[in-house]
Amino acid sequence: MDLTSKVALVTGAGSGIGHAAARLLAGQGAKVALLGHTESELKKAADALRAEGGDALTITADVSSDIEMKAALQMLIDHYGRLDLVVANAGINGVWAPIDDLKPEEFDKTIAVNLRGTYLTLHHAVPHLKKQGGAIVVVSSINGNRTFTSPGATAYTATKAAQVAIVKQLALELGRHHIRVNAVCPGQIETQIDDNTDKRHVEETKIPAEFPAGEIPLRDGKPGASADVAEVIVFLASDASRHVTGTEIYVDGGQGLLR
């Protein structure tokens, strides 16, 4: 999966799946722009990538801001001159609460980051991909696609289902430009996304269910690692998946099948 001469953009690249994806893309030879909203986190991630011989650019931006994302893509093009690969990973869990308790502004925040953020990333990236073709990988979730058992996660599941719909729509629209569009749908992964999760009164919507010991059959109940998802992302970004588009791949160790 040689990505030498390719330029990649990874959003939410400061930690977790985004950082792991950026690291593996760079390891395959790609030049990587790490985009996120926390400058110190991005710098640390970029330093780690460069220490392994990678070429990294850090871009601080809010994916939900049209102005900031437009400037971010221009910064990338000014620095590298092209764009070949996009990993739309930035996202939050947001507030998980019963629908009659979930505040409009809380719903809007999750939609803004997860869905508007994905739209703006692709909106500003696609014109550059059209010049020579490329690949887009959207990081969705088993939630909203394979499972619906997270109580109170209405806004989150809505965004994750919508991301997969966008992938399928754009796979057809962008195929003529030789741009492939796919999604990965992780299950429980060891990341820091729970740090931006606010669960409130979820016991009101939780439906009791008894599962066998461990909800992840392939790992004896243990969550996956960010690298497990990142390796699938790199596959979808590379020519090894040259005939794959409009597809979602579940990276959950069988968790979604059980739940």
PDB file of C-alpha atoms in Angstrom:
ATOM      1  CA  MET A   1       0.000   0.000   0.000  1.00  0.00           C
ATOM      2  CA  ASP A   2       2.611   2.492  -1.157  1.00  0.00           C
ATOM      3  CA  LEU A   3       1.304   6.056  -0.785  1.00  0.00           C
ATOM      4  CA  THR A   4       4.492   7.845  -1.777  1.00  0.00           C
ATOM      5  CA  SER A   5       3.715  11.126  -3.584  1.00  0.00           C
ATOM      6  CA  LYS A   6       0.202  11.206  -2.089  1.00  0.00           C
ATOM      7  CA  VAL A   7      -1.056  14.009   0.158  1.00  0.00           C
ATOM      8  CA  ALA A   8      -3.636  13.193   2.827  1.00  0.00           C
ATOM      9  CA  LEU A   9      -5.905  15.284   5.041  1.00  0.00           C
ATOM     10  CA  VAL A  10      -6.992  13.745   8.346  1.00  0.00           C
ATOM     11  CA  THR A  11      -9.513  15.599  10.513  1.00  0.00           C
ATOM     12  CA  GLY A  12      -9.652  14.972  14.243  1.00  0.00           C
ATOM     13  CA  ALA A  13      -6.007  13.949  13.896  1.00  0.00           C
ATOM     14  CA  GLY A  14      -4.815  14.938  17.358  1.00  0.00           C
ATOM     15  CA  SER A  15      -5.722  11.674  19.045  1.00  0.00           C
ATOM     16  CA  GLY A  16      -7.464   8.327  18.758  1.00  0.00           C
ATOM     17  CA  ILE A  17      -8.418   6.962  15.355  1.00  0.00           C
ATOM     18  CA  GLY A  18      -7.390  10.147  13.555  1.00  0.00           C
ATOM     19  CA  HIS A  19      -3.892  10.111  15.013  1.00  0.00           C
ATOM     20  CA  ALA A  20      -3.492   6.388  14.300  1.00  0.00           C
ATOM     21  CA  ALA A  21      -4.664   6.875  10.706  1.00  0.00           C
ATOM     22  CA  ALA A  22      -2.303   9.800  10.136  1.00  0.00           C
ATOM     23  CA  ARG A  23       0.581   7.781  11.510  1.00  0.00           C
ATOM     24  CA  LEU A  24      -0.091   4.787   9.280  1.00  0.00           C
ATOM     25  CA  LEU A  25      -0.653   6.958   6.190  1.00  0.00           C
ATOM     26  CA  ALA A  26       2.692   8.641   6.793  1.00  0.00           C
ATOM     27  CA  GLY A  27       4.273   5.241   7.343  1.00  0.00           C
ATOM     28  CA  GLN A  28       3.182   4.298   3.829  1.00  0.00           C
ATOM     29  CA  GLY A  29       4.840   7.420   2.429  1.00  0.00           C
ATOM     30  CA  ALA A  30       2.010   9.951   2.338  1.00  0.00           C
ATOM     31  CA  LYS A  31       2.463  13.569   3.314  1.00  0.00           C
ATOM     32  CA  VAL A  32      -0.183  14.212   5.971  1.00  0.00           C
ATOM     33  CA  ALA A  33      -2.045  17.338   7.056  1.00  0.00           C
ATOM     34  CA  LEU A  34      -3.294  16.865  10.611  1.00  0.00           C
ATOM     35  CA  LEU A  35      -6.369  18.986  11.292  1.00  0.00           C
ATOM     36  CA  GLY A  36      -7.988  19.508  14.674  1.00  0.00           C
ATOM     37  CA  HIS A  37      -9.212  22.150  17.110  1.00  0.00           C
ATOM     38  CA  THR A  38      -6.571  21.710  19.829  1.00  0.00           C
ATOM     39  CA  GLU A  39      -3.199  23.100  18.727  1.00  0.00           C
ATOM     40  CA  SER A  40      -1.129  21.495  21.492  1.00  0.00           C
ATOM     41  CA  GLU A  41      -2.610  18.071  20.755  1.00  0.00           C
ATOM     42  CA  LEU A  42      -1.881  18.428  17.043  1.00  0.00           C
ATOM     43  CA  LYS A  43       1.696  19.502  17.684  1.00  0.00           C
ATOM     44  CA  LYS A  44       2.329  16.472  19.867  1.00  0.00           C
ATOM     45  CA  ALA A  45       0.828  14.168  17.234  1.00  0.00           C
ATOM     46  CA  ALA A  46       2.847  15.778  14.435  1.00  0.00           C
ATOM     47  CA  ASP A  47       6.076  15.563  16.426  1.00  0.00           C
ATOM     48  CA  ALA A  48       5.487  11.840  16.961  1.00  0.00           C
ATOM     49  CA  LEU A  49       4.829  11.359  13.261  1.00  0.00           C
ATOM     50  CA  ARG A  50       7.951  13.287  12.232  1.00  0.00           C
ATOM     51  CA  ALA A  51      10.044  11.318  14.716  1.00  0.00           C
ATOM     52  CA  GLU A  52       9.173   8.241  12.662  1.00  0.00           C
ATOM     53  CA  GLY A  53      10.299   9.951   9.458  1.00  0.00           C
ATOM     54  CA  GLY A  54       6.916  11.263   8.331  1.00  0.00           C
ATOM     55  CA  ASP A  55       6.067  14.571   6.665  1.00  0.00           C
ATOM     56  CA  ALA A  56       3.363  16.408   8.629  1.00  0.00           C
ATOM     57  CA  LEU A  57       1.551  19.737   8.531  1.00  0.00           C
ATOM     58  CA  THR A  58      -0.656  20.867  11.411  1.00  0.00           C
ATOM     59  CA  ILE A  59      -3.813  22.895  10.779  1.00  0.00           C
ATOM     60  CA  THR A  60      -5.926  24.207  13.644  1.00  0.00           C
ATOM     61  CA  ALA A  61      -9.547  24.593  12.598  1.00  0.00           C
ATOM     62  CA  ASP A  62     -13.137  23.939  13.653  1.00  0.00           C
ATOM     63  CA  VAL A  63     -14.667  21.492  11.174  1.00  0.00           C
ATOM     64  CA  SER A  64     -18.099  23.066  11.691  1.00  0.00           C
ATOM     65  CA  SER A  65     -16.867  26.495  10.504  1.00  0.00           C
ATOM     66  CA  ASP A  66     -17.105  27.172   6.774  1.00  0.00           C
ATOM     67  CA  ILE A  67     -14.602  30.031   6.971  1.00  0.00           C
ATOM     68  CA  GLU A  68     -12.053  28.009   8.932  1.00  0.00           C
ATOM     69  CA  MET A  69     -12.340  24.908   6.744  1.00  0.00           C
ATOM     70  CA  LYS A  70     -11.993  26.942   3.563  1.00  0.00           C
ATOM     71  CA  ALA A  71      -8.834  28.521   4.972  1.00  0.00           C
ATOM     72  CA  ALA A  72      -7.588  25.126   6.161  1.00  0.00           C
ATOM     73  CA  LEU A  73      -7.806  23.569   2.709  1.00  0.00           C
ATOM     74  CA  GLN A  74      -6.104  26.580   1.177  1.00  0.00           C
ATOM     75  CA  MET A  75      -3.287  26.249   3.713  1.00  0.00           C
ATOM     76  CA  LEU A  76      -2.879  22.591   2.771  1.00  0.00           C
ATOM     77  CA  ILE A  77      -2.757  23.359  -0.961  1.00  0.00           C
ATOM     78  CA  ASP A  78      -0.337  26.253  -0.442  1.00  0.00           C
ATOM     79  CA  HIS A  79       1.965  23.912   1.483  1.00  0.00           C
ATOM     80  CA  TYR A  80       1.734  20.654  -0.487  1.00  0.00           C
ATOM     81  CA  GLY A  81       0.281  21.738  -3.826  1.00  0.00           C
ATOM     82  CA  ARG A  82      -2.235  18.904  -4.106  1.00  0.00           C
ATOM     83  CA  LEU A  83      -4.651  16.668  -2.224  1.00  0.00           C
ATOM     84  CA  ASP A  84      -5.237  12.969  -2.879  1.00  0.00           C
ATOM     85  CA  LEU A  85      -6.724  11.407   0.248  1.00  0.00           C
ATOM     86  CA  VAL A  86      -9.253  12.612   2.820  1.00  0.00           C
ATOM     87  CA  VAL A  87     -10.067  10.958   6.145  1.00  0.00           C
ATOM     88  CA  ALA A  88     -13.145  12.690   7.607  1.00  0.00           C
ATOM     89  CA  ASN A  89     -12.769  11.522  11.166  1.00  0.00           C
ATOM     90  CA  ALA A  90     -13.545  14.509  13.428  1.00  0.00           C
ATOM     91  CA  GLY A  91     -16.554  13.923  15.646  1.00  0.00           C
ATOM     92  CA  ILE A  92     -18.076  14.006  19.110  1.00  0.00           C
ATOM     93  CA  ASN A  93     -20.520  11.840  21.013  1.00  0.00           C
ATOM     94  CA  GLY A  94     -22.196  14.962  22.363  1.00  0.00           C
ATOM     95  CA  VAL A  95     -25.128  14.750  24.762  1.00  0.00           C
ATOM     96  CA  TRP A  96     -26.973  11.463  25.156  1.00  0.00           C
ATOM     97  CA  ALA A  97     -30.385  12.062  26.760  1.00  0.00           C
ATOM     98  CA  PRO A  98     -34.075  11.179  26.272  1.00  0.00           C
ATOM     99  CA  ILE A  99     -35.529  13.022  23.270  1.00  0.00           C
ATOM    100  CA  ASP A 100     -37.796  15.154  25.462  1.00  0.00           C
ATOM    101  CA  ASP A 101     -34.817  16.108  27.631  1.00  0.00           C
ATOM    102  CA  LEU A 102     -32.295  16.672  24.821  1.00  0.00           C
ATOM    103  CA  LYS A 103     -32.004  20.437  24.315  1.00  0.00           C
ATOM    104  CA  PRO A 104     -32.152  21.896  20.783  1.00  0.00           C
ATOM    105  CA  GLU A 105     -28.729  23.487  21.221  1.00  0.00           C
ATOM    106  CA  GLU A 106     -27.292  20.127  22.312  1.00  0.00           C
ATOM    107  CA  PHE A 107     -28.764  18.418  19.272  1.00  0.00           C
ATOM    108  CA  ASP A 108     -27.464  21.198  17.030  1.00  0.00           C
ATOM    109  CA  LYS A 109     -23.929  20.916  18.428  1.00  0.00           C
ATOM    110  CA  THR A 110     -23.662  17.221  17.570  1.00  0.00           C
ATOM    111  CA  ILE A 111     -25.108  17.827  14.114  1.00  0.00           C
ATOM    112  CA  ALA A 112     -22.706  20.738  13.571  1.00  0.00           C
ATOM    113  CA  VAL A 113     -19.542  18.822  14.394  1.00  0.00           C
ATOM    114  CA  ASN A 114     -20.370  15.364  13.049  1.00  0.00           C
ATOM    115  CA  LEU A 115     -22.551  16.074  10.030  1.00  0.00           C
ATOM    116  CA  ARG A 116     -21.879  19.672   9.012  1.00  0.00           C
ATOM    117  CA  GLY A 117     -18.204  19.002   9.742  1.00  0.00           C
ATOM    118  CA  THR A 118     -18.174  16.057   7.350  1.00  0.00           C
ATOM    119  CA  TYR A 119     -20.001  18.100   4.714  1.00  0.00           C
ATOM    120  CA  LEU A 120     -17.626  21.067   5.005  1.00  0.00           C
ATOM    121  CA  THR A 121     -14.554  18.816   4.903  1.00  0.00           C
ATOM    122  CA  LEU A 122     -15.721  17.225   1.667  1.00  0.00           C
ATOM    123  CA  HIS A 123     -17.178  20.450   0.255  1.00  0.00           C
ATOM    124  CA  HIS A 124     -13.792  22.148   0.389  1.00  0.00           C
ATOM    125  CA  ALA A 125     -11.682  19.068  -0.389  1.00  0.00           C
ATOM    126  CA  VAL A 126     -13.464  17.601  -3.410  1.00  0.00           C
ATOM    127  CA  PRO A 127     -12.512  20.366  -5.888  1.00  0.00           C
ATOM    128  CA  HIS A 128      -8.866  19.479  -5.265  1.00  0.00           C
ATOM    129  CA  LEU A 129      -9.483  15.716  -5.500  1.00  0.00           C
ATOM    130  CA  LYS A 130     -11.212  16.182  -8.849  1.00  0.00           C
ATOM    131  CA  LYS A 131      -7.946  17.331 -10.427  1.00  0.00           C
ATOM    132  CA  GLN A 132      -6.414  13.852 -10.367  1.00  0.00           C
ATOM    133  CA  GLY A 133      -8.822  11.546  -8.537  1.00  0.00           C
ATOM    134  CA  GLY A 134      -8.379  10.185  -5.044  1.00  0.00           C
ATOM    135  CA  ALA A 135     -10.066   8.561  -2.089  1.00  0.00           C
ATOM    136  CA  ILE A 136     -12.312   9.659   0.757  1.00  0.00           C
ATOM    137  CA  VAL A 137     -12.822   7.659   3.947  1.00  0.00           C
ATOM    138  CA  VAL A 138     -15.516   8.784   6.384  1.00  0.00           C
ATOM    139  CA  VAL A 139     -15.327   7.517   9.953  1.00  0.00           C
ATOM    140  CA  SER A 140     -18.899   6.649  10.948  1.00  0.00           C
ATOM    141  CA  SER A 141     -19.967   4.108  13.609  1.00  0.00           C
ATOM    142  CA  ILE A 142     -21.885   0.916  14.212  1.00  0.00           C
ATOM    143  CA  ASN A 143     -24.348   3.202  16.035  1.00  0.00           C
ATOM    144  CA  GLY A 144     -27.045   4.351  13.658  1.00  0.00           C
ATOM    145  CA  ASN A 145     -26.110   1.724  11.081  1.00  0.00           C
ATOM    146  CA  ARG A 146     -25.875  -1.708  12.644  1.00  0.00           C
ATOM    147  CA  THR A 147     -26.959  -1.050  16.235  1.00  0.00           C
ATOM    148  CA  PHE A 148     -29.404   1.244  18.025  1.00  0.00           C
ATOM    149  CA  THR A 149     -28.828   0.170  21.607  1.00  0.00           C
ATOM    150  CA  SER A 150     -27.096   3.255  23.023  1.00  0.00           C
ATOM    151  CA  PRO A 151     -29.818   4.948  25.095  1.00  0.00           C
ATOM    152  CA  GLY A 152     -30.310   8.637  24.432  1.00  0.00           C
ATOM    153  CA  ALA A 153     -27.912   8.749  21.464  1.00  0.00           C
ATOM    154  CA  THR A 154     -30.499  10.174  19.051  1.00  0.00           C
ATOM    155  CA  ALA A 155     -28.380  13.016  17.704  1.00  0.00           C
ATOM    156  CA  TYR A 156     -25.253  10.897  17.466  1.00  0.00           C
ATOM    157  CA  THR A 157     -26.898   7.977  15.654  1.00  0.00           C
ATOM    158  CA  ALA A 158     -28.608  10.401  13.262  1.00  0.00           C
ATOM    159  CA  THR A 159     -25.249  11.839  12.225  1.00  0.00           C
ATOM    160  CA  LYS A 160     -23.626   8.443  11.849  1.00  0.00           C
ATOM    161  CA  ALA A 161     -26.443   7.084   9.681  1.00  0.00           C
ATOM    162  CA  ALA A 162     -26.336  10.243   7.584  1.00  0.00           C
ATOM    163  CA  GLN A 163     -22.588   9.890   7.044  1.00  0.00           C
ATOM    164  CA  VAL A 164     -23.052   6.462   5.477  1.00  0.00           C
ATOM    165  CA  ALA A 165     -25.840   7.838   3.268  1.00  0.00           C
ATOM    166  CA  ILE A 166     -23.500  10.615   2.134  1.00  0.00           C
ATOM    167  CA  VAL A 167     -20.832   8.043   1.306  1.00  0.00           C
ATOM    168  CA  LYS A 168     -23.184   6.074  -0.924  1.00  0.00           C
ATOM    169  CA  GLN A 169     -24.529   9.201  -2.623  1.00  0.00           C
ATOM    170  CA  LEU A 170     -21.084  10.631  -3.325  1.00  0.00           C
ATOM    171  CA  ALA A 171     -19.649   7.316  -4.480  1.00  0.00           C
ATOM    172  CA  LEU A 172     -21.955   7.603  -7.491  1.00  0.00           C
ATOM    173  CA  GLU A 173     -21.561  11.341  -7.993  1.00  0.00           C
ATOM    174  CA  LEU A 174     -17.773  11.343  -7.791  1.00  0.00           C
ATOM    175  CA  GLY A 175     -17.030   8.066  -9.551  1.00  0.00           C
ATOM    176  CA  ARG A 176     -16.690   9.846 -12.903  1.00  0.00           C
ATOM    177  CA  HIS A 177     -13.901  11.897 -11.361  1.00  0.00           C
ATOM    178  CA  HIS A 178     -12.111   8.715 -10.213  1.00  0.00           C
ATOM    179  CA  ILE A 179     -12.771   9.514  -6.577  1.00  0.00           C
ATOM    180  CA  ARG A 180     -13.663   6.584  -4.347  1.00  0.00           C
ATOM    181  CA  VAL A 181     -15.786   7.189  -1.244  1.00  0.00           C
ATOM    182  CA  ASN A 182     -16.104   4.661   1.579  1.00  0.00           C
ATOM    183  CA  ALA A 183     -16.816   4.527   5.300  1.00  0.00           C
ATOM    184  CA  VAL A 184     -15.515   2.658   8.306  1.00  0.00           C
ATOM    185  CA  CYS A 185     -17.940   1.928  11.129  1.00  0.00           C
ATOM    186  CA  PRO A 186     -16.043   1.206  14.347  1.00  0.00           C
ATOM    187  CA  GLY A 187     -17.549  -0.433  17.374  1.00  0.00           C
ATOM    188  CA  GLN A 188     -16.100   0.083  20.847  1.00  0.00           C
ATOM    189  CA  ILE A 189     -12.571   1.388  20.393  1.00  0.00           C
ATOM    190  CA  GLU A 190     -10.110   2.601  23.007  1.00  0.00           C
ATOM    191  CA  THR A 191     -10.158   6.356  22.281  1.00  0.00           C
ATOM    192  CA  GLN A 192     -10.821   9.564  24.210  1.00  0.00           C
ATOM    193  CA  ILE A 193     -14.216  10.257  22.617  1.00  0.00           C
ATOM    194  CA  ASP A 194     -15.953   9.537  25.934  1.00  0.00           C
ATOM    195  CA  ASP A 195     -14.330  12.745  27.207  1.00  0.00           C
ATOM    196  CA  ASN A 196     -16.840  14.700  25.100  1.00  0.00           C
ATOM    197  CA  THR A 197     -19.846  12.579  25.986  1.00  0.00           C
ATOM    198  CA  ASP A 198     -22.509  13.912  28.352  1.00  0.00           C
ATOM    199  CA  LYS A 199     -25.006  11.235  29.357  1.00  0.00           C
ATOM    200  CA  ARG A 200     -28.142  12.421  31.138  1.00  0.00           C
ATOM    201  CA  HIS A 201     -31.130  10.396  32.377  1.00  0.00           C
ATOM    202  CA  VAL A 202     -30.272   7.584  29.958  1.00  0.00           C
ATOM    203  CA  GLU A 203     -31.817   5.062  32.333  1.00  0.00           C
ATOM    204  CA  GLU A 204     -35.210   6.387  31.186  1.00  0.00           C
ATOM    205  CA  THR A 205     -34.658   5.108  27.642  1.00  0.00           C
ATOM    206  CA  LYS A 206     -32.424   2.125  28.292  1.00  0.00           C
ATOM    207  CA  ILE A 207     -33.960  -1.209  27.353  1.00  0.00           C
ATOM    208  CA  PRO A 208     -32.597  -4.002  29.571  1.00  0.00           C
ATOM    209  CA  ALA A 209     -30.810  -6.731  27.670  1.00  0.00           C
ATOM    210  CA  GLU A 210     -28.572  -9.557  28.761  1.00  0.00           C
ATOM    211  CA  PHE A 211     -25.566 -10.340  26.613  1.00  0.00           C
ATOM    212  CA  PRO A 212     -23.074 -13.162  26.899  1.00  0.00           C
ATOM    213  CA  ALA A 213     -19.993 -12.268  28.903  1.00  0.00           C
ATOM    214  CA  GLY A 214     -18.156  -9.713  26.812  1.00  0.00           C
ATOM    215  CA  GLU A 215     -19.910  -7.797  24.052  1.00  0.00           C
ATOM    216  CA  ILE A 216     -17.041  -8.126  21.545  1.00  0.00           C
ATOM    217  CA  PRO A 217     -16.799 -11.796  20.535  1.00  0.00           C
ATOM    218  CA  LEU A 218     -13.516 -11.526  18.617  1.00  0.00           C
ATOM    219  CA  ARG A 219     -11.626  -9.966  21.521  1.00  0.00           C
ATOM    220  CA  ASP A 220     -13.100 -11.759  24.532  1.00  0.00           C
ATOM    221  CA  GLY A 221     -15.075  -8.638  25.393  1.00  0.00           C
ATOM    222  CA  LYS A 222     -12.177  -6.190  25.086  1.00  0.00           C
ATOM    223  CA  PRO A 223     -12.507  -3.058  22.929  1.00  0.00           C
ATOM    224  CA  GLY A 224     -10.468  -2.672  19.770  1.00  0.00           C
ATOM    225  CA  ALA A 225      -7.528  -0.329  19.316  1.00  0.00           C
ATOM    226  CA  SER A 226      -7.367   2.797  17.171  1.00  0.00           C
ATOM    227  CA  ALA A 227      -4.833   1.021  14.956  1.00  0.00           C
ATOM    228  CA  ASP A 228      -7.441  -1.641  14.130  1.00  0.00           C
ATOM    229  CA  VAL A 229      -9.561   1.044  12.488  1.00  0.00           C
ATOM    230  CA  ALA A 230      -6.606   2.958  11.050  1.00  0.00           C
ATOM    231  CA  GLU A 231      -5.375  -0.069   9.114  1.00  0.00           C
ATOM    232  CA  VAL A 232      -8.743  -0.395   7.392  1.00  0.00           C
ATOM    233  CA  ILE A 233      -8.704   3.345   6.645  1.00  0.00           C
ATOM    234  CA  VAL A 234      -5.288   3.057   4.993  1.00  0.00           C
ATOM    235  CA  PHE A 235      -6.520   0.088   2.944  1.00  0.00           C
ATOM    236  CA  LEU A 236      -9.489   2.126   1.706  1.00  0.00           C
ATOM    237  CA  ALA A 237      -7.226   5.097   0.953  1.00  0.00           C
ATOM    238  CA  SER A 238      -4.772   3.008  -1.042  1.00  0.00           C
ATOM    239  CA  ASP A 239      -4.879   1.424  -4.492  1.00  0.00           C
ATOM    240  CA  ALA A 240      -5.269  -1.941  -2.771  1.00  0.00           C
ATOM    241  CA  SER A 241      -9.004  -1.058  -2.640  1.00  0.00           C
ATOM    242  CA  ARG A 242      -9.075   0.484  -6.140  1.00  0.00           C
ATOM    243  CA  HIS A 243     -12.395  -1.193  -7.042  1.00  0.00           C
ATOM    244  CA  VAL A 244     -14.140  -0.492  -3.722  1.00  0.00           C
ATOM    245  CA  THR A 245     -16.495   2.468  -3.382  1.00  0.00           C
ATOM    246  CA  GLY A 246     -19.797   3.288  -1.709  1.00  0.00           C
ATOM    247  CA  THR A 247     -19.135   0.692   0.972  1.00  0.00           C
ATOM    248  CA  GLU A 248     -19.194   0.752   4.757  1.00  0.00           C
ATOM    249  CA  ILE A 249     -16.884  -1.626   6.592  1.00  0.00           C
ATOM    250  CA  TYR A 250     -17.670  -2.571  10.188  1.00  0.00           C
ATOM    251  CA  VAL A 251     -14.609  -2.673  12.421  1.00  0.00           C
ATOM    252  CA  ASP A 252     -16.190  -3.951  15.615  1.00  0.00           C
ATOM    253  CA  GLY A 253     -15.007  -7.490  16.296  1.00  0.00           C
ATOM    254  CA  GLY A 254     -18.582  -8.718  15.815  1.00  0.00           C
ATOM    255  CA  GLN A 255     -19.988  -6.384  18.483  1.00  0.00           C
ATOM    256  CA  GLY A 256     -22.715  -5.015  16.212  1.00  0.00           C
ATOM    257  CA  LEU A 257     -23.948  -8.486  15.340  1.00  0.00           C
ATOM    258  CA  LEU A 258     -24.402  -9.337  19.007  1.00  0.00           C
ATOM    259  CA  ARG A 259     -26.026  -6.077  20.032  1.00  0.00           C
TER     260      ARG A 259
END
